[in-house]
Structures are given as structure tokens and as C-alpha cells.
């Protein structure tokens, strides 16, 4: 996924939320491109099974230095204390790219405005991203120094946000706010990092994964997970500030952000019965 300006084509990449869905698809595709990919999720066994399945499917294509291209790195992104040293403890010395895909989705059903649920969703989707950045920044900085003397490409932080943060969707008080917070955090981080690192925030519409398999409302322009990963990887090469797909849903929702808030309020009341976007 990196541009050819780099002198070393093999990158070290960390993908959180790589035990399923978008994160897993991205991690496997990157490993197949020859990169060394650390994959995270909360359950060791699930990650080990993914590594084993990947190696047995792709055989020698999937090995680097007689080990797998995929390396299991179990962690819970909400565990502040454990996250600080998670990469050091795994022996990671430097990183080229991090992909922050760990996430969860729960919907509000009024009148139950559940503070515990709102905290839980924000712990994973927002503070989980913050924790992963705290863990990874020292390693990304090492790469940034090497990039200054052109021996490496600049490090890249990619966060998987959501179009739900564009507008206040019904039932998305927890999920949408967590995604708005993480996008803002990453945008702010980009400003502070200056030209040392690139930061891309990805805004998917609906992607078919275990997360959306639970949804009981219509999901317009649903994208297959494999296609979603291909789109992200293809676009990420140019290191844009944002990646949003599918284009038609993005256009529709972006146009709605331009409407006077009063008009949107009328539309959103009609959306309420059909549920919120993930
Ligand atoms: N699917 C969509 O339509 C859609 C749309 C917009 C944005 N997104 C975003 O895309 C990202 C990936 O979602 P997905 O659809 O691929 O969902 P998914 O298949 O449910 O994957 C979620 C991943 O997050 C990991 N995870 C959850 N809580 C975690 C925690 N506390 N610590 C570490 N890992 C944790 C899960 O691993 P374990 O459970 O094994 O820990 C899993 O690997 C999420 O951030 C989601 O909000 C998805």
C-alpha cells in the first residue's frame, strides 16, 4: 500500500480490530503484498487461528524470515495500562503504518439513554484509538526520523471512522459520537504532527461484516468487505486526508450536511423508524 518513494518496500504495519471484518481483510491483503503485519483483537486463540489459516492457505507466499507475515498481537484497546507497552512487549521496534479498525456498535433505544453503554462504545471507538496512538507514536517517530533522510517513507496513521459522524443519525448517540470524537482526535493529531506523518481518516458507509450482520434495518449501498478493503488500500497509497466510500452514499450524506439544520431535522425524523447508519 506504500508508494515507491520508499527504499524499503516491506513495511511493518499494525492493524487493530484485525480478528474480523474490515481490519482482518486489510491485514490479510497487506500480508499478501509482502508486509509484516501485527494483528490485534482481544482473543489470542482467534488471532492464532487466523495466522494458521492464512499460512495454510497461502503457504510459502505467507512467510517472512521463516515466520508468518501475520503476527498475532492480542490486546484490549480499552485497557489503558496494558496498551502503553503492548508494542514494546511484543518486540516491535518501529512501525510504518497503523490501521485503527477496532470498533464496536450499539444503538440507543429511547427512553433508555444508557450511560454505561455510551461509555462502553466510546471506550472502544474513541479511547481505544487514543490508546493505540499512544502505544504506536514512539515507533512511528523512529520511522519519521528515517523518512527525513529519505531512507524510508513517512509513517502513516489510518483510522476507520464512519459516515455516521457526518450528521446526528437516529439511535446513533453512542456510536456516532464516538466516531465523531475519534475523527476529531485524528484530525487534531494530524495538525500537531505537521509533515512528520500522514493521517488518513476513512469514512465507510455500510460494509458487510459481523458488525452490520446484526443490523435489522435497510443498509443502502452495502459494500462487500473484500471490496471495502481493496478501496481503502488503493486510495491509501496517495495518503489522502480522508477516504469515503461508497461514493453515492457519501455524496448523499455530504449534501445533507449542506442543508439547513431545520430541513435535516425533518428528514432525520423520518429516518428514525428505519434505524441509524453504522
Ligand atoms: N461495517 C460497517 O458497515 C462499518 C461502517 C463504518 C465504520 N465501520 C468501522 O470499521 C471498523 C471495523 O468494523 P467491522 O465492521 O469490521 O466490525 P467487526 O467485524 O465487528 O470487527 C470489529 C473488530 O474490532 C475488534 N474489537 C472490538 N472491541 C475491541 C477491543 N476492546 N479491543 C480490541 N479489539 C476490539 C474486534 O475484535 P475482538 O472482538 O476479537 O476483540 C474485531 O476485530 C470499526 O471501527 C467500525 O466502527 C464499520
PDB file of C-alpha atoms in Angstrom, residues 13-24 26-27 37-42 47 73 75-77 83 86-87 97-103 124 128-129 131-133 135-136 158-160:
ATOM      1  CA  UNK A  13       2.130  -2.488   9.952  1.00  0.00           C
ATOM      2  CA  UNK A  14      -0.136  -2.783  12.982  1.00  0.00           C
ATOM      3  CA  UNK A  15      -3.837  -3.394  12.428  1.00  0.00           C
ATOM      4  CA  UNK A  16      -6.206  -3.215  15.398  1.00  0.00           C
ATOM      5  CA  UNK A  17      -9.575  -4.926  15.058  1.00  0.00           C
ATOM      6  CA  UNK A  18      -7.932  -7.452  12.757  1.00  0.00           C
ATOM      7  CA  UNK A  19      -9.748 -10.506  14.089  1.00  0.00           C
ATOM      8  CA  UNK A  20     -12.723  -9.857  11.838  1.00  0.00           C
ATOM      9  CA  UNK A  21     -14.390  -7.660   9.226  1.00  0.00           C
ATOM     10  CA  UNK A  22     -12.596  -4.724   7.647  1.00  0.00           C
ATOM     11  CA  UNK A  23      -9.462  -4.989   9.819  1.00  0.00           C
ATOM     12  CA  UNK A  24      -8.949  -8.649   9.026  1.00  0.00           C
ATOM     13  CA  UNK A  26      -6.963  -5.250   5.280  1.00  0.00           C
ATOM     14  CA  UNK A  27      -4.405  -7.202   7.315  1.00  0.00           C
ATOM     15  CA  UNK A  37       1.518  -7.217   9.774  1.00  0.00           C
ATOM     16  CA  UNK A  38       0.795  -7.309  13.502  1.00  0.00           C
ATOM     17  CA  UNK A  39      -2.858  -8.191  14.018  1.00  0.00           C
ATOM     18  CA  UNK A  40      -4.785  -7.288  17.152  1.00  0.00           C
ATOM     19  CA  UNK A  41      -8.067  -8.278  18.743  1.00  0.00           C
ATOM     20  CA  UNK A  42      -8.953  -9.325  22.269  1.00  0.00           C
ATOM     21  CA  UNK A  47      -5.755 -14.402  16.169  1.00  0.00           C
ATOM     22  CA  UNK A  73      -0.715  -9.341  18.985  1.00  0.00           C
ATOM     23  CA  UNK A  75      -4.777  -6.672  23.253  1.00  0.00           C
ATOM     24  CA  UNK A  76      -7.848  -4.899  24.505  1.00  0.00           C
ATOM     25  CA  UNK A  77      -7.688  -1.331  23.210  1.00  0.00           C
ATOM     26  CA  UNK A  83      -1.869  -0.641  25.899  1.00  0.00           C
ATOM     27  CA  UNK A  86       1.814  -3.505  24.184  1.00  0.00           C
ATOM     28  CA  UNK A  87       4.099  -2.975  21.209  1.00  0.00           C
ATOM     29  CA  UNK A  97       1.715   2.206   9.290  1.00  0.00           C
ATOM     30  CA  UNK A  98      -1.034   1.716  11.842  1.00  0.00           C
ATOM     31  CA  UNK A  99      -4.607   0.940  10.891  1.00  0.00           C
ATOM     32  CA  UNK A 100      -7.073   1.622  13.690  1.00  0.00           C
ATOM     33  CA  UNK A 101     -10.055  -0.574  12.944  1.00  0.00           C
ATOM     34  CA  UNK A 102     -11.036  -1.915  16.387  1.00  0.00           C
ATOM     35  CA  UNK A 103     -14.602  -0.856  16.971  1.00  0.00           C
ATOM     36  CA  UNK A 124     -13.512   1.223  22.327  1.00  0.00           C
ATOM     37  CA  UNK A 128      -9.247   2.753  22.042  1.00  0.00           C
ATOM     38  CA  UNK A 129      -7.926   4.854  19.143  1.00  0.00           C
ATOM     39  CA  UNK A 131      -4.604   4.252  23.392  1.00  0.00           C
ATOM     40  CA  UNK A 132      -3.365   2.733  20.147  1.00  0.00           C
ATOM     41  CA  UNK A 133      -1.859   6.066  19.103  1.00  0.00           C
ATOM     42  CA  UNK A 135       1.355   2.957  22.027  1.00  0.00           C
ATOM     43  CA  UNK A 136       2.403   3.453  18.418  1.00  0.00           C
ATOM     44  CA  UNK A 158      -5.127   5.304   9.161  1.00  0.00           C
ATOM     45  CA  UNK A 159      -8.250   5.481  11.332  1.00  0.00           C
ATOM     46  CA  UNK A 160     -11.501   3.772  10.394  1.00  0.00           C
TER      47      UNK A 160
END
